[in-house]
Coordinates of C-alpha atoms in Angstrom, one line a residue:
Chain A
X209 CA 91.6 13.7 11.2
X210 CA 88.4 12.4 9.8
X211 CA 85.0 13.6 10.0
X212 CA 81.3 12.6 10.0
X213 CA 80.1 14.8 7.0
X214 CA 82.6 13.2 5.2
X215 CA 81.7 9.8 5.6
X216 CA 79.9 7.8 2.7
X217 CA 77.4 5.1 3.2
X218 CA 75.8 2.9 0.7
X219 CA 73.5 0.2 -0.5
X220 CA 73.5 -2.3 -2.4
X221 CA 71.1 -5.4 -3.3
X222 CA 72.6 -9.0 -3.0
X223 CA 71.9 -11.3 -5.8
X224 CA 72.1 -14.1 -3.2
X225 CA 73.0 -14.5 0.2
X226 CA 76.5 -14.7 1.2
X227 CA 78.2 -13.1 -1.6
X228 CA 78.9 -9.2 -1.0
X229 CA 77.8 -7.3 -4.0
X230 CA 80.7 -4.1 -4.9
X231 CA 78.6 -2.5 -7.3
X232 CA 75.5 -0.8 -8.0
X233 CA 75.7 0.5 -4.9
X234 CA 72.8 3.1 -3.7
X235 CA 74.8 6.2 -1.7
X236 CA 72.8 7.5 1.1
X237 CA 72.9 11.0 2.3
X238 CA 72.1 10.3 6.1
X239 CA 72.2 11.9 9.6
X240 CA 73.6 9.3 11.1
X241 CA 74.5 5.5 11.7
X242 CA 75.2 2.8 13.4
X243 CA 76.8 0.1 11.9
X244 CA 79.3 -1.7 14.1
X245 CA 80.4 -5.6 14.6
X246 CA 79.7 -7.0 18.1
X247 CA 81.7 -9.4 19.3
X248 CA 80.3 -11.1 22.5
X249 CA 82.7 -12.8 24.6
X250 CA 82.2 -16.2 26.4
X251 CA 84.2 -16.3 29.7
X252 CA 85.1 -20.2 30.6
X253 CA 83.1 -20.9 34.0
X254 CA 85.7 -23.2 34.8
X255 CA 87.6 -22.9 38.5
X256 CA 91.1 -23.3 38.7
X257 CA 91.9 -22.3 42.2
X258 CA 92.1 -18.2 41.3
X259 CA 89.5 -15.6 42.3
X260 CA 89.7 -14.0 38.9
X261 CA 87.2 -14.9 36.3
X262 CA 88.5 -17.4 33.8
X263 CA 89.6 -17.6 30.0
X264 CA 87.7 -15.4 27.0
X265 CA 86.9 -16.9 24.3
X266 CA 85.6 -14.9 20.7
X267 CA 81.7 -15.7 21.1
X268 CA 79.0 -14.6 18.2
X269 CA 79.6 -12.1 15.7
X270 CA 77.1 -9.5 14.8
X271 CA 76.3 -6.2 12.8
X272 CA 73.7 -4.4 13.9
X273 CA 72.8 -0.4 12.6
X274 CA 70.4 2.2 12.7
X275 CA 70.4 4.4 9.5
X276 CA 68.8 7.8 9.7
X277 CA 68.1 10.0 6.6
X278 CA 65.8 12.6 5.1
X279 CA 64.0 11.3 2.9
X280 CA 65.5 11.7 -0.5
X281 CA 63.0 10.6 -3.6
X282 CA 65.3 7.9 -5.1
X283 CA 67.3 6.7 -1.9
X284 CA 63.7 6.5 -0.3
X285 CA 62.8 3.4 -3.1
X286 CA 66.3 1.7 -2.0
X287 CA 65.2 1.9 1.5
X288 CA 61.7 0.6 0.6
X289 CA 63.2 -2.3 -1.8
X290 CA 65.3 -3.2 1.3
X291 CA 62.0 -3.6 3.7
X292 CA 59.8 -4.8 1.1
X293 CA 61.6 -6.7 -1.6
X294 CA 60.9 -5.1 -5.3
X295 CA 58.2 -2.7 -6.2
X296 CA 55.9 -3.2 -9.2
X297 CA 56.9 -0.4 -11.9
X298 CA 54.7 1.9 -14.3
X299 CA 56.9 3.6 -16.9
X300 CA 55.1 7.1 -18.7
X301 CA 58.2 8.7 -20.4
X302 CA 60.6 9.5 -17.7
X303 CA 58.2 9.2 -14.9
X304 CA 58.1 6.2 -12.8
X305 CA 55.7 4.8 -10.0
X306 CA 57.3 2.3 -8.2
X307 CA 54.7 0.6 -6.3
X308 CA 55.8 -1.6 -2.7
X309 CA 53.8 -3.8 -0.9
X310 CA 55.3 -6.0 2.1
X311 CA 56.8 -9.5 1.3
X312 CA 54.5 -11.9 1.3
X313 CA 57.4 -14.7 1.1
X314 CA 61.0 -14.8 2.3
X315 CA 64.0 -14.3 0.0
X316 CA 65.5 -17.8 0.4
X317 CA 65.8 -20.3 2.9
X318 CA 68.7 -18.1 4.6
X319 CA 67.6 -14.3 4.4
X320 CA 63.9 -13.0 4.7
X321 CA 64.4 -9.7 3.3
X322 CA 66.7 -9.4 -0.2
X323 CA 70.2 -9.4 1.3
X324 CA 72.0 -6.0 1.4
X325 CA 75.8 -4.7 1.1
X326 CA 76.4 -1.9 3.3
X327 CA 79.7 0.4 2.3
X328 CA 80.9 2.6 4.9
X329 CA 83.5 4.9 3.8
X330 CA 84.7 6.3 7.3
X331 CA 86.3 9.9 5.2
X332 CA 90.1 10.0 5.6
X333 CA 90.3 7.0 8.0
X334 CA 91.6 4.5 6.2
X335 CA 90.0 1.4 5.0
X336 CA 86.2 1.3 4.2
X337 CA 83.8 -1.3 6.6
X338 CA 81.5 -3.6 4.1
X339 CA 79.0 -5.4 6.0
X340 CA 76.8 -7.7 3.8
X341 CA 74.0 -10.3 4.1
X342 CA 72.3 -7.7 5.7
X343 CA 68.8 -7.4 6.4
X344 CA 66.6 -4.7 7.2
X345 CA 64.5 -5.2 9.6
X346 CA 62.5 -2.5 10.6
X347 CA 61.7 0.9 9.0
X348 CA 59.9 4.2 10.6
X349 CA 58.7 7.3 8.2
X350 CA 57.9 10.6 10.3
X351 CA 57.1 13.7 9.0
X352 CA 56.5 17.1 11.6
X353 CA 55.0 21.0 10.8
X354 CA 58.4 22.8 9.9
X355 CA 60.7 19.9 9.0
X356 CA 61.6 17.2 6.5
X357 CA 60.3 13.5 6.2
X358 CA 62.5 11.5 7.9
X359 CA 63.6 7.7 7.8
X360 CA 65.0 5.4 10.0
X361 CA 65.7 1.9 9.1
X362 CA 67.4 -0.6 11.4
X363 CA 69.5 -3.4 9.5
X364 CA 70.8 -6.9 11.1
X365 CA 73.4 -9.0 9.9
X366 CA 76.3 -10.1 10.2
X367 CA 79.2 -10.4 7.9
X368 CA 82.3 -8.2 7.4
X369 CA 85.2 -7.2 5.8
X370 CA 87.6 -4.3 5.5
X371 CA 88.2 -2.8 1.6
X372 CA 89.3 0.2 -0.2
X373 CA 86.7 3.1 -0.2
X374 CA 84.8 3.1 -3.0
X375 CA 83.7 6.2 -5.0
X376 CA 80.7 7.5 -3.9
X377 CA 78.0 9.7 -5.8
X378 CA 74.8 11.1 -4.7
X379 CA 71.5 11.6 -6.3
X380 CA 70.3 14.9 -7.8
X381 CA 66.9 16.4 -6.2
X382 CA 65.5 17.4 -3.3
X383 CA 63.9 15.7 -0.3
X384 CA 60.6 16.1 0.6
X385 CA 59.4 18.8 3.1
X386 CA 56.3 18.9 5.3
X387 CA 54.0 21.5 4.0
X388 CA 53.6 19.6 0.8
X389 CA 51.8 16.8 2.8
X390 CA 48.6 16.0 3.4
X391 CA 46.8 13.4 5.7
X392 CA 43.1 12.1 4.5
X393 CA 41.2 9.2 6.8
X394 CA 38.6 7.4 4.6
X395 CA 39.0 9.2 2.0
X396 CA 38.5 12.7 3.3
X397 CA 40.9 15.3 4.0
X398 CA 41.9 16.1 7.7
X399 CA 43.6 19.1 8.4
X400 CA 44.1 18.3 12.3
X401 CA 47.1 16.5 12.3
X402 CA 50.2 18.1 13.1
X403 CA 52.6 15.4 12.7
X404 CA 53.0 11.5 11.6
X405 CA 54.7 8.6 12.3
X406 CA 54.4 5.0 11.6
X407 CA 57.0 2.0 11.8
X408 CA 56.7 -1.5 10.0
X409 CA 58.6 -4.0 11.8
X410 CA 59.1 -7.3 10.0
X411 CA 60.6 -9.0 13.3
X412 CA 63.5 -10.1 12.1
X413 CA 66.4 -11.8 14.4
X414 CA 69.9 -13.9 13.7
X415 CA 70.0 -17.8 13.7
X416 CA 73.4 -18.9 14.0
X417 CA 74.0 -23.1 13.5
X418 CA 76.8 -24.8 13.8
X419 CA 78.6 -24.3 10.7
X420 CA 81.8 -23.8 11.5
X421 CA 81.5 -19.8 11.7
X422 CA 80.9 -16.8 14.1
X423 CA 78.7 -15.0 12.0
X424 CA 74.7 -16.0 11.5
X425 CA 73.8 -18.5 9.3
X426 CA 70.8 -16.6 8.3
X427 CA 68.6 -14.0 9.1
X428 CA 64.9 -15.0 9.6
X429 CA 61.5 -14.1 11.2
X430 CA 60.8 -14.4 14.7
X431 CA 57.4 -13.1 15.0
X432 CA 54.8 -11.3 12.9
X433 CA 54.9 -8.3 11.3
X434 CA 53.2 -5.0 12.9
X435 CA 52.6 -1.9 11.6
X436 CA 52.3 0.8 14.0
X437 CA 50.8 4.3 13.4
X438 CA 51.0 7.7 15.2
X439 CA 51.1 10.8 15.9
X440 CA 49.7 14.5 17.1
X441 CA 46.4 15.5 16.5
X442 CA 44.7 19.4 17.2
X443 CA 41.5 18.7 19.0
X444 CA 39.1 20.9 17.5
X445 CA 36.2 18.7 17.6
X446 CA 35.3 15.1 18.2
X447 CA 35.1 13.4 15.6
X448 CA 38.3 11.4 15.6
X449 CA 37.7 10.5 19.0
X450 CA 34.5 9.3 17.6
X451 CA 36.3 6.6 15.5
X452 CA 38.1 6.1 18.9
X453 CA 35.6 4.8 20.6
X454 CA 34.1 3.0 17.7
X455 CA 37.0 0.9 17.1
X456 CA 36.8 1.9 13.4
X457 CA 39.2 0.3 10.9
X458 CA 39.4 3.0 8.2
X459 CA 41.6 4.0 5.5
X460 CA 44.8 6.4 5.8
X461 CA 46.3 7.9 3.2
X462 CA 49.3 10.3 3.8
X463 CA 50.3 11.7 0.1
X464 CA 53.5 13.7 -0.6
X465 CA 54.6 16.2 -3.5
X466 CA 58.4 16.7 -4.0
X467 CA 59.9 19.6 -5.5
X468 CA 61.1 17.6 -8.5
X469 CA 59.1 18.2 -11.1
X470 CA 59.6 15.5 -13.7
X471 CA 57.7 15.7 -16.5
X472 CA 55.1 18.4 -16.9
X473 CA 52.2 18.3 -14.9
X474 CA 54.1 15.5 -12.7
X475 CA 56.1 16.0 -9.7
X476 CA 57.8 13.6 -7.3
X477 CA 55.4 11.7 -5.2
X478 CA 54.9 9.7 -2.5
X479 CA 51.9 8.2 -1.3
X480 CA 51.6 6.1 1.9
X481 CA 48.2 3.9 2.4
X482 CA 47.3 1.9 5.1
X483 CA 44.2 -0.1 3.8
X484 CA 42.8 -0.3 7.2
X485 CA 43.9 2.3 10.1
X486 CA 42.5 1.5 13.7
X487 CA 43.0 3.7 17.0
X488 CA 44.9 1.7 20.2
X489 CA 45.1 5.1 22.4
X490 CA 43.6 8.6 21.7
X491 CA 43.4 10.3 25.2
X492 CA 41.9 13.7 24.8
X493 CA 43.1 15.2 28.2
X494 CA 44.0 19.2 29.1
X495 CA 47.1 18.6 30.1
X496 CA 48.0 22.5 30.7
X497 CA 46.7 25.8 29.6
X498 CA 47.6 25.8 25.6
X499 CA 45.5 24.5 23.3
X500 CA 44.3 20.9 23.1
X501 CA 46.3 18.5 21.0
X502 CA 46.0 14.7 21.6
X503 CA 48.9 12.4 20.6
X504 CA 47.4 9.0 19.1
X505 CA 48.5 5.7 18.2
X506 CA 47.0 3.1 16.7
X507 CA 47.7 0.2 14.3
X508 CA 47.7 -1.0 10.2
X509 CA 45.7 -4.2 10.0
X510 CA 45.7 -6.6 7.5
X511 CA 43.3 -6.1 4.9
X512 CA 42.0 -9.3 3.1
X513 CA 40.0 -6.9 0.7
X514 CA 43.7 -5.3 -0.6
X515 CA 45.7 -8.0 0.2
X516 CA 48.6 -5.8 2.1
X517 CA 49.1 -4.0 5.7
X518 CA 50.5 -1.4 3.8
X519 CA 51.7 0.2 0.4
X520 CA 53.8 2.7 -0.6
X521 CA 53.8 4.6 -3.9
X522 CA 57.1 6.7 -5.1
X523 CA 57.2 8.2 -8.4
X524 CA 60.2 9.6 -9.3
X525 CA 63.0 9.4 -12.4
X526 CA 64.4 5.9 -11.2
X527 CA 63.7 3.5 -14.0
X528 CA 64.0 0.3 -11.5
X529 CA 65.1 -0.6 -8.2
Chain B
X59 CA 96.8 14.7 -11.8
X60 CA 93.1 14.1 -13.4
X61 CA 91.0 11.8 -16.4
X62 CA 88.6 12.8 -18.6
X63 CA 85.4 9.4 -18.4
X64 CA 82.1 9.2 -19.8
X65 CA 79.9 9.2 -17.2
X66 CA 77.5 6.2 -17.6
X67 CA 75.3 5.9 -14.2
X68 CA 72.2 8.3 -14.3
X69 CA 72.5 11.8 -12.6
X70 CA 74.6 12.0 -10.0
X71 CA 76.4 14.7 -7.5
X72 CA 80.0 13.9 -7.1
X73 CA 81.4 15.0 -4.0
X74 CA 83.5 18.3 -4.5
X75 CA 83.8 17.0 -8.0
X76 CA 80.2 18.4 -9.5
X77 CA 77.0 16.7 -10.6
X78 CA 77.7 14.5 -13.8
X79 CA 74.5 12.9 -16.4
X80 CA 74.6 10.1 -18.4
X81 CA 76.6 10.5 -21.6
X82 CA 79.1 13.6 -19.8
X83 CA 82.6 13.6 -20.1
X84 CA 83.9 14.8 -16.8
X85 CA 87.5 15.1 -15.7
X86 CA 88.0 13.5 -12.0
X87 CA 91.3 13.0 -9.8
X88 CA 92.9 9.8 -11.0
X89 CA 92.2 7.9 -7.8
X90 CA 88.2 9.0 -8.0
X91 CA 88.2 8.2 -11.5
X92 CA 90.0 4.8 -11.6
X93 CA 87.0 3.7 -8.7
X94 CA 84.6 4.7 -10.8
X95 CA 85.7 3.2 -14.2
X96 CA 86.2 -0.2 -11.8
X97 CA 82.3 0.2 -10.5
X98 CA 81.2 0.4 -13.9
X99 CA 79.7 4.0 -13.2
X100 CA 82.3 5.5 -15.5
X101 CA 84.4 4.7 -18.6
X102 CA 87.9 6.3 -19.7
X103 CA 88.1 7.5 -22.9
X104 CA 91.2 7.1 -25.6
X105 CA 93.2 10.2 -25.5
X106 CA 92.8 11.9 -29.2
X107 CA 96.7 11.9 -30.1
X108 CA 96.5 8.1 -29.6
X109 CA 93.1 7.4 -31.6
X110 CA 94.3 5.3 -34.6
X111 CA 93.1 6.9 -37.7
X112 CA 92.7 5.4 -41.5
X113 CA 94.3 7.6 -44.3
X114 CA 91.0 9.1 -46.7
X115 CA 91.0 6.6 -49.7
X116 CA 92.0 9.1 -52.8
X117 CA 89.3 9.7 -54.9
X118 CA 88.8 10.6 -58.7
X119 CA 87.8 14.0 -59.8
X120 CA 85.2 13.6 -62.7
X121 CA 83.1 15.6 -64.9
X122 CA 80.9 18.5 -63.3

């Protein structure tokens, strides 16, 4: 019998697309996932004098998966590398900021984001699923009073085989945990918010040609990318719903401080900025007797000014991603 | 049965084997080991009783 907790995943970075990589490969220590091959079938219309529907035929192939973690310090950067392509590193002894903006160009004429190996090591189950010439396509960061910050980063491909496990191994440290965060909205500190969200979707779909395969022959953009931002706010006064109103586009900074500490004086950080942060709904309603609390949404918007949507900052003891 | 490697990757935590750093020699099941020496994360070291070894060159006592 095999068990969840004792599956492995991994993740490793393509050199190019269509050749798996079996090395170098980043282990994840997830909650769960969901990386399976589809198969659709194509049933022959055809009538041949029988009620019953008519031949199947082996139609597209496809791997599609959700990936849930905490975040962990350096799994967070392999994640982030996957969504935005390579960071932009600042070395000071054995500290290192690893600095990721979103693409501005596609990988290569087949993949839009770097191509990824996925390992699954199923525990005792027998053979281990590879998928590769993955992409990810869409990643969500969330952090809430009382728990960890948590991932989620959804991956589409399409091609797979069936090899030994490998040997997994797992970072040292320790993920980061929600009272050492703190939110600040053009450049002041607000205590009010309770919990975060945000997801940046680089919408991402399969193109399959006629190549003589199932599987895609690449993995592209079908739209353009959105950054979406939200969360719960305590409504103690009006002053967000101010900026509401306004329309404001301001900038949001959520900043984290892991438990890691590094190298005197420097801890483990993460840094989230969206250049310019703009409210879509902020509905201050009483919905009940407790005390008020609105949930918000609103939206990242491109700033000309900083050239990104969005960028993330991790420090932490991983020379290079 | 189990080999000792030098463990080449940066930190890392082992399932039910430990947490190894770069530059430890570790002893790991055979199987484990052998898919780490293959993923270039580890490397087996020569056992001591087979280390070839050169005989000291004699050398001539002279005058304190």
């Amino acid at each position: 019998m095999s068990y969840g907790m004792k599956t492995n995943v991994g993740i490793s970075f393509q050199n190019s697309y269509g050749t798996a990589l079996t090395n170098s490969i980043y282990w994840v220590p997830f909650l769960s996932e969901g990386f399976a091959v589809s198969k659709e079938p194509i049933v022959s219309e055809g009538m041949t004098g029988v009620f019953d529907e008519g031949a199947t035929y082996e139609g597209i192939n496809a791997v599609e998966g959700t990936l849930e973690v905490e975040a962990h310090p350096i799994v967070l950067g392999a994640m982030l590398k996957a969504l935005m392509g390579s960071p932009s590193t600042v070395t000071s002894g054995a500290y290192y900021t690893h600095t990721f903006k979103p693409r501005t160009a596609d990988f290569d004429d087949y993949s839009a984001q770097i191509p990824v190996t996925i390992s699954k090591a199923l525990g005792d189950a027998g053979s281990a699923h590879r998928f590769y010439d993955m992409n990810a396509s869409k990643m969500s960061l969330s952090v809430a009073n009382g728990e960890l910050l948590e991932a989620s980063m959804d991956f589409m491909g399409g091609k797979y085989l069936q090899i030994v496990a490998p040997a997994a191994s797992y970072p040292a440290g320790k993920s980061f945990t929600w009272d050492v965060a703190s939110v600040s909205l053009a450049g002041a500190a607000n205590a009010d918010i309770s919990d975060f969200n945000m997801e940046l979707d680089e919408s991402l779909e399969n193109k399959y040609t006629l190549n003589a395969a199932k599987t895609p022959s690449r993995t592209k953009r079908s739209g353009r990318r959105t950054l979406a931002v939200g969360g719960t706010l305590i409504f103690d006064n009006q002053t967000e719903y101010q900026q509401f109103l306004s329309q404001s586009e301001r900038n949001l900074t959520v900043h984290m401080v892991g438990q890691t500490n590094v190298q005197s004086g420097y801890n483990e950080l993460l840094t989230i900025t969206v250049p310019l942060f703009r409210y879509v709904e902020f509905k201050p309603v009483a919905g009940g007797a407790e005390k008020l609390e609105v949930g918000f949404s609103g939206k990242g918007i491109y700033s000309t000014t900083s050239a990104t949507i969005l960028q993330i900052t991790l420090a932490n003891t991983q020379a290079a991603y | 049965m189990t080999k000792q490697v030098e463990w080449l990757s940066p930190e890392r935590v082992i399932p039910s084997c430990g947490v190894a750093t770069t530059g430890q020699l570790i002893s790991l099941p055979d199987d484990l080991a052998d898919k780490f020496i293959a993923q270039g994360e580890a490397r087996l070291l020569p056992l001591a009783h087979t280390a070839t070894t050169r005989p000291k060159a004699e050398t001539k006592g002279g005058d304190v």
